[in-house]
Amino acid sequence: MQLGNTHWTMLCLPSVRPPTQSPGNGWATGFVVDAERGIILTNRHVVGAGPIHVRHLNVPSLPLHPEKAIVGTDIRVVGNDAAEKLAIASGTLARLDRDCPAYGLNTYNDFNTFYFQASSGTSGGSSGSPVLNQDGQVVALNAGGKMGTSASFYLPLDRVKRVLEALQKDATAVVPRGTLQTVWPFDEVRRLGLPADTETELRQAFPTANGLLVVAEVLPSSSCASKLHPGDVLLRVNGHLVRLDLDRAGTVVSVDVLVDDLHAITPSQFLDIGGAVVNPLSFQQARNHGLRPSAPYVADPGTTTSKFHVLDEFGCVLDMIE
């Protein structure tokens, strides 16, 4: 637009929500982990369009100490619980090996990791809060809870710390993230029916451990689809073109599988069709429905296409466009 000799330009910065997230408003918590670089840690469902500006406050960084998470540790969860300006919930770490909660079929679910658990009674608003020990060290990230109870679930910080340290070395670096597109729950050794010599060898190598990873799900069309079977017990891993030694019904089987780049199967672009948003099916949603990643996925049907019943269902996968 031109007014006299002055040219006016309107800059549009589109904001696209992550897969499985819907537009809306709410309250949550985040905390600074690197003040110099402006890095804030919070939960995935909390992240919105940036940048975020903090004025008139000198906010210190909170160091991450995942190794300090020990059963019996007294903790404090500091955040905006129930949208309060400041709330401090207390508890004691009871478990470090709690299975990840299943939040639903069309939503984001963690897997292939443990959660910590304590009865701190946190609720909405405390998502993304730091979980502190008595020395003020961050030992976990508040991630969720169980409705109608005081149970709270925390995300371990070992992988988070790895990513943070990589970004501190090179802010433009793409942190390597590999996947076998397989879900590996943890099961107790005694329940797996392993041969006695195999169980003895494992207990000697890992005297404090009591379980192994077991194949539960393998995504179709993945590099592991024809090589891993549900129920396989992982015994050993070697290399990047990974050789896995598995116990399959009492017989040791060795398979070579390719480690996929998790970034490559994470949506990085989208298509707008009359207000509808279509993007490649994410690994997260592919895992939820047992489909192959990268299939065309309707993240938002929009108003125009749903009016004419063209794309009127959220979360459907397209087979063909003519």
Coordinates of C-alpha atoms in Angstrom, one line a residue:
M1 CA 0.0 0.0 0.0
Q2 CA 1.3 3.5 -0.9
L3 CA 0.3 6.7 1.0
G4 CA 2.0 9.7 -0.6
N5 CA 5.7 8.9 -0.8
T6 CA 5.5 6.3 1.9
H7 CA 5.2 2.6 1.2
W8 CA 3.5 0.5 3.8
T9 CA 4.1 -3.3 4.0
M10 CA 2.1 -5.7 6.1
L11 CA 4.2 -8.6 7.3
C12 CA 2.3 -11.9 7.9
L13 CA 3.9 -14.4 10.3
P14 CA 1.9 -17.6 10.1
S15 CA 1.7 -19.7 13.2
V16 CA 1.1 -23.5 12.7
R17 CA 0.4 -25.6 15.7
P18 CA 2.2 -29.0 16.1
P19 CA 0.3 -32.1 15.0
T20 CA -2.4 -33.3 17.5
Q21 CA -2.7 -29.8 19.0
S22 CA -5.7 -27.5 18.7
P23 CA -5.9 -23.7 18.8
G24 CA -6.9 -22.2 22.1
N25 CA -5.7 -20.4 25.1
G26 CA -4.7 -21.5 28.6
W27 CA -2.0 -21.2 31.2
A28 CA 1.2 -23.1 31.8
T29 CA 4.8 -22.7 33.1
G30 CA 8.2 -22.6 31.6
F31 CA 11.7 -21.8 33.0
V32 CA 14.9 -20.4 31.7
V33 CA 17.7 -22.9 31.2
D34 CA 20.1 -20.6 29.3
A35 CA 19.5 -16.9 29.9
E36 CA 22.3 -15.8 27.6
R37 CA 20.8 -17.6 24.6
G38 CA 17.2 -17.1 25.6
I39 CA 16.3 -20.8 25.9
I40 CA 13.2 -21.7 27.9
L41 CA 12.2 -25.2 28.7
T42 CA 8.6 -26.3 28.9
N43 CA 6.2 -29.0 27.6
R44 CA 5.4 -29.6 24.0
H45 CA 1.8 -28.7 24.2
V46 CA 2.7 -25.3 25.8
V47 CA 4.9 -24.0 23.0
G48 CA 3.5 -21.3 20.9
A49 CA 4.6 -18.8 18.3
G50 CA 7.6 -16.7 19.5
P51 CA 9.5 -14.7 20.2
I52 CA 8.9 -14.2 23.9
H53 CA 10.2 -11.1 25.6
V54 CA 10.9 -10.7 29.3
R55 CA 11.2 -7.1 30.4
H56 CA 12.4 -5.5 33.7
L57 CA 13.4 -8.9 35.2
N58 CA 16.8 -10.5 35.5
V59 CA 15.7 -14.1 35.1
P60 CA 18.5 -16.6 36.1
S61 CA 19.1 -19.9 34.5
L62 CA 18.2 -23.1 36.3
P63 CA 20.8 -25.9 35.9
L64 CA 19.6 -29.4 34.9
H65 CA 20.6 -32.3 37.1
P66 CA 18.9 -35.5 35.8
E67 CA 21.3 -37.6 37.8
K68 CA 19.9 -36.2 41.1
A69 CA 16.5 -37.9 40.6
I70 CA 16.5 -40.6 43.3
V71 CA 13.5 -42.5 44.9
G72 CA 12.7 -40.8 48.2
T73 CA 13.9 -37.3 47.2
D74 CA 11.8 -34.5 48.6
I75 CA 10.7 -32.2 45.7
R76 CA 9.0 -28.9 45.1
V77 CA 7.1 -28.2 41.9
V78 CA 7.2 -24.4 41.3
G79 CA 4.9 -22.9 38.7
N80 CA 1.5 -21.4 37.8
D81 CA -0.7 -24.2 39.0
A82 CA -4.4 -23.4 38.4
A83 CA -3.3 -20.1 36.8
E84 CA -2.0 -18.7 40.0
K85 CA 0.9 -16.3 39.7
L86 CA 3.0 -18.6 41.9
A87 CA 2.3 -22.0 43.4
I88 CA 4.6 -24.4 45.1
A89 CA 3.5 -28.1 45.3
S90 CA 5.5 -30.6 47.4
G91 CA 6.0 -34.3 47.2
T92 CA 8.4 -37.2 47.3
L93 CA 9.7 -39.1 44.3
A94 CA 8.1 -42.5 44.6
R95 CA 8.9 -44.1 41.2
L96 CA 11.5 -43.6 38.4
D97 CA 10.1 -46.3 36.1
R98 CA 6.5 -45.4 35.6
D99 CA 5.1 -46.2 32.2
C100 CA 4.2 -43.2 30.1
P101 CA 0.6 -42.2 30.4
A102 CA -1.7 -42.9 27.4
Y103 CA -3.6 -39.7 26.9
G104 CA -5.7 -40.8 23.9
L105 CA -5.7 -42.0 20.3
N106 CA -5.5 -38.7 18.4
T107 CA -3.2 -36.9 20.8
Y108 CA 0.5 -36.8 21.7
N109 CA 1.8 -39.7 23.8
D110 CA 5.3 -40.3 25.0
F111 CA 6.8 -43.7 24.6
N112 CA 10.2 -45.5 24.8
T113 CA 11.0 -43.6 28.0
F114 CA 10.0 -43.8 31.7
Y115 CA 8.2 -41.1 33.7
F116 CA 8.8 -40.2 37.3
Q117 CA 5.9 -40.3 39.7
A118 CA 5.0 -38.5 42.9
S119 CA 1.9 -37.4 44.7
S120 CA 2.3 -33.7 44.4
G121 CA -1.3 -32.9 43.3
T122 CA -0.4 -30.6 40.4
S123 CA -3.1 -29.5 38.0
G124 CA -3.5 -27.4 34.9
G125 CA -1.1 -24.5 34.8
S126 CA 1.8 -26.4 36.2
S127 CA 2.6 -28.1 32.9
G128 CA 6.3 -27.3 32.2
S129 CA 7.2 -26.5 35.8
P130 CA 10.6 -27.4 37.1
V131 CA 10.8 -30.2 39.7
L132 CA 13.4 -29.1 42.2
N133 CA 15.2 -31.0 44.9
Q134 CA 16.1 -29.4 48.3
D135 CA 19.3 -28.0 46.8
G136 CA 17.3 -26.1 44.1
Q137 CA 18.5 -28.3 41.3
V138 CA 16.1 -29.2 38.5
V139 CA 15.7 -33.0 38.5
A140 CA 12.7 -33.4 36.2
L141 CA 10.0 -31.6 34.2
N142 CA 6.3 -31.7 35.3
A143 CA 4.5 -33.3 32.4
G144 CA 1.1 -34.6 33.4
G145 CA -1.1 -36.1 36.1
K146 CA -4.1 -38.4 36.7
M147 CA -7.5 -36.8 37.0
G148 CA -9.2 -37.1 40.3
T149 CA -6.0 -38.2 42.1
S150 CA -2.9 -36.5 43.5
A151 CA -0.6 -38.5 41.1
S152 CA 1.8 -36.3 39.1
F153 CA 4.1 -37.5 36.3
Y154 CA 7.5 -36.0 35.4
L155 CA 9.7 -36.3 32.3
P156 CA 13.3 -37.3 33.0
L157 CA 15.9 -34.7 31.8
D158 CA 18.7 -36.8 30.5
R159 CA 17.7 -36.4 26.8
V160 CA 16.7 -32.8 27.4
K161 CA 20.2 -32.0 28.8
R162 CA 21.8 -33.7 25.8
V163 CA 19.9 -31.4 23.4
L164 CA 20.5 -28.3 25.5
E165 CA 24.3 -29.0 25.5
A166 CA 24.3 -29.5 21.8
L167 CA 22.4 -26.2 21.2
Q168 CA 24.8 -24.4 23.5
K169 CA 27.8 -25.6 21.4
D170 CA 26.0 -24.6 18.1
A171 CA 22.7 -22.9 18.1
T172 CA 22.1 -23.8 14.4
A173 CA 22.9 -27.5 14.9
V174 CA 20.4 -30.2 14.1
V175 CA 20.6 -32.5 17.0
P176 CA 20.8 -36.1 15.8
R177 CA 17.8 -38.2 16.6
G178 CA 17.4 -41.8 15.4
T179 CA 14.6 -44.2 15.6
L180 CA 13.8 -47.8 14.6
Q181 CA 10.1 -46.9 14.4
T182 CA 9.5 -49.5 17.1
V183 CA 7.9 -49.3 20.5
W184 CA 10.0 -50.9 23.2
P185 CA 8.3 -51.3 26.6
F186 CA 10.3 -52.4 29.6
D187 CA 9.5 -55.8 31.1
E188 CA 10.9 -57.7 34.1
V189 CA 13.6 -60.3 33.2
R190 CA 11.9 -63.0 35.3
R191 CA 8.7 -62.7 33.3
L192 CA 10.3 -63.0 29.9
G193 CA 11.1 -66.7 30.0
L194 CA 14.7 -66.3 28.9
P195 CA 17.1 -69.2 28.9
A196 CA 18.8 -69.6 32.3
D197 CA 22.3 -68.8 30.9
T198 CA 21.1 -65.7 29.1
E199 CA 19.4 -64.4 32.3
T200 CA 22.5 -65.2 34.3
E201 CA 24.7 -63.3 31.8
L202 CA 22.5 -60.2 31.9
R203 CA 22.3 -60.2 35.7
Q204 CA 26.1 -60.3 35.9
A205 CA 26.5 -57.5 33.4
F206 CA 23.8 -55.3 35.0
P207 CA 23.4 -56.3 38.7
T208 CA 21.1 -53.4 39.6
A209 CA 18.7 -53.8 36.5
N210 CA 15.7 -56.0 36.5
G211 CA 14.2 -55.7 33.1
L212 CA 14.8 -55.7 29.3
L213 CA 13.2 -54.0 26.3
V214 CA 10.6 -56.0 24.5
V215 CA 9.1 -55.3 21.0
A216 CA 5.5 -54.3 21.3
E217 CA 4.8 -52.4 18.0
V218 CA 6.6 -52.0 14.7
L219 CA 5.4 -49.5 12.1
P220 CA 4.5 -50.9 8.7
S221 CA 7.0 -50.0 5.9
S222 CA 9.7 -49.2 8.4
S223 CA 13.2 -50.7 8.0
C224 CA 12.4 -53.1 10.9
A225 CA 8.9 -54.2 9.8
S226 CA 10.1 -57.5 8.3
K227 CA 12.8 -58.1 10.9
L228 CA 11.3 -57.4 14.3
H229 CA 8.4 -59.3 15.8
P230 CA 6.2 -58.4 18.7
G231 CA 7.5 -60.2 21.8
D232 CA 11.2 -60.1 20.7
V233 CA 13.4 -59.4 23.6
L234 CA 16.4 -57.1 23.0
L235 CA 19.7 -58.5 24.3
R236 CA 22.4 -56.5 22.5
V237 CA 22.9 -53.5 20.2
N238 CA 26.0 -52.8 18.1
G239 CA 26.7 -50.0 15.6
H240 CA 24.6 -47.5 13.6
L241 CA 23.5 -49.9 10.9
V242 CA 22.4 -51.6 14.1
R243 CA 22.8 -55.3 14.7
L244 CA 20.3 -56.5 17.2
D245 CA 20.6 -59.7 19.1
L246 CA 17.0 -60.8 20.1
D247 CA 15.5 -63.6 22.0
R248 CA 12.6 -64.9 20.0
A249 CA 10.7 -67.7 21.8
G250 CA 13.9 -69.0 23.4
T251 CA 16.1 -68.8 20.3
V252 CA 18.7 -66.0 19.8
V253 CA 18.2 -64.2 16.5
S254 CA 20.5 -61.6 15.0
V255 CA 19.1 -58.9 12.6
D256 CA 20.7 -55.9 10.9
V257 CA 18.3 -52.8 10.9
L258 CA 18.8 -49.3 9.6
V259 CA 18.4 -46.5 12.2
D260 CA 16.0 -43.9 10.6
D261 CA 16.5 -40.2 10.9
L262 CA 13.6 -39.0 13.2
H263 CA 13.8 -35.5 11.7
A264 CA 13.2 -36.9 8.2
I265 CA 9.8 -38.4 9.3
T266 CA 8.8 -35.3 11.3
P267 CA 6.5 -32.9 9.3
S268 CA 8.4 -29.8 8.2
Q269 CA 5.9 -28.4 5.6
F270 CA 2.2 -28.2 5.0
L271 CA -0.3 -27.6 2.3
D272 CA -3.2 -25.2 2.6
I273 CA -6.3 -26.3 0.6
G274 CA -9.1 -23.9 0.9
G275 CA -8.3 -23.3 4.6
A276 CA -7.7 -27.0 5.3
V277 CA -4.2 -27.9 6.5
V278 CA -2.6 -31.1 5.1
N279 CA 0.8 -32.3 6.1
P280 CA 2.7 -35.6 6.1
L281 CA 1.6 -38.0 8.7
S282 CA 3.9 -37.6 11.7
F283 CA 5.7 -40.5 13.4
Q284 CA 3.6 -39.8 16.5
Q285 CA 0.3 -40.2 14.7
A286 CA 1.5 -43.1 12.6
R287 CA 2.4 -44.9 15.8
N288 CA -1.1 -44.1 17.3
H289 CA -2.9 -45.7 14.3
G290 CA -0.4 -48.3 13.0
L291 CA 0.1 -46.5 9.7
R292 CA 3.2 -45.5 7.7
P293 CA 4.7 -42.0 8.3
S294 CA 4.5 -39.4 5.5
A295 CA 1.0 -40.3 4.2
P296 CA -1.1 -37.1 3.5
Y297 CA -2.8 -36.3 6.8
V298 CA -5.6 -33.7 7.4
A299 CA -4.4 -31.8 10.4
D300 CA -7.3 -29.3 10.2
P301 CA -10.3 -29.6 7.8
G302 CA -10.8 -25.8 7.8
T303 CA -14.1 -24.0 7.3
T304 CA -14.3 -23.9 3.4
T305 CA -13.6 -27.6 2.7
S306 CA -15.7 -28.9 5.6
K307 CA -18.7 -26.7 4.4
F308 CA -18.8 -28.7 1.2
H309 CA -17.9 -32.0 2.9
V310 CA -14.6 -32.3 1.0
L311 CA -12.3 -32.6 4.0
D312 CA -14.7 -32.5 6.9
E313 CA -13.0 -34.8 9.4
F314 CA -10.0 -34.0 11.6
G315 CA -7.3 -36.6 11.6
C316 CA -8.1 -38.5 8.4
V317 CA -5.4 -39.8 6.0
L318 CA -5.9 -39.1 2.3
D319 CA -5.7 -42.0 -0.1
M320 CA -5.9 -40.0 -3.3
I321 CA -6.5 -36.5 -4.6
E322 CA -8.0 -36.1 -8.2

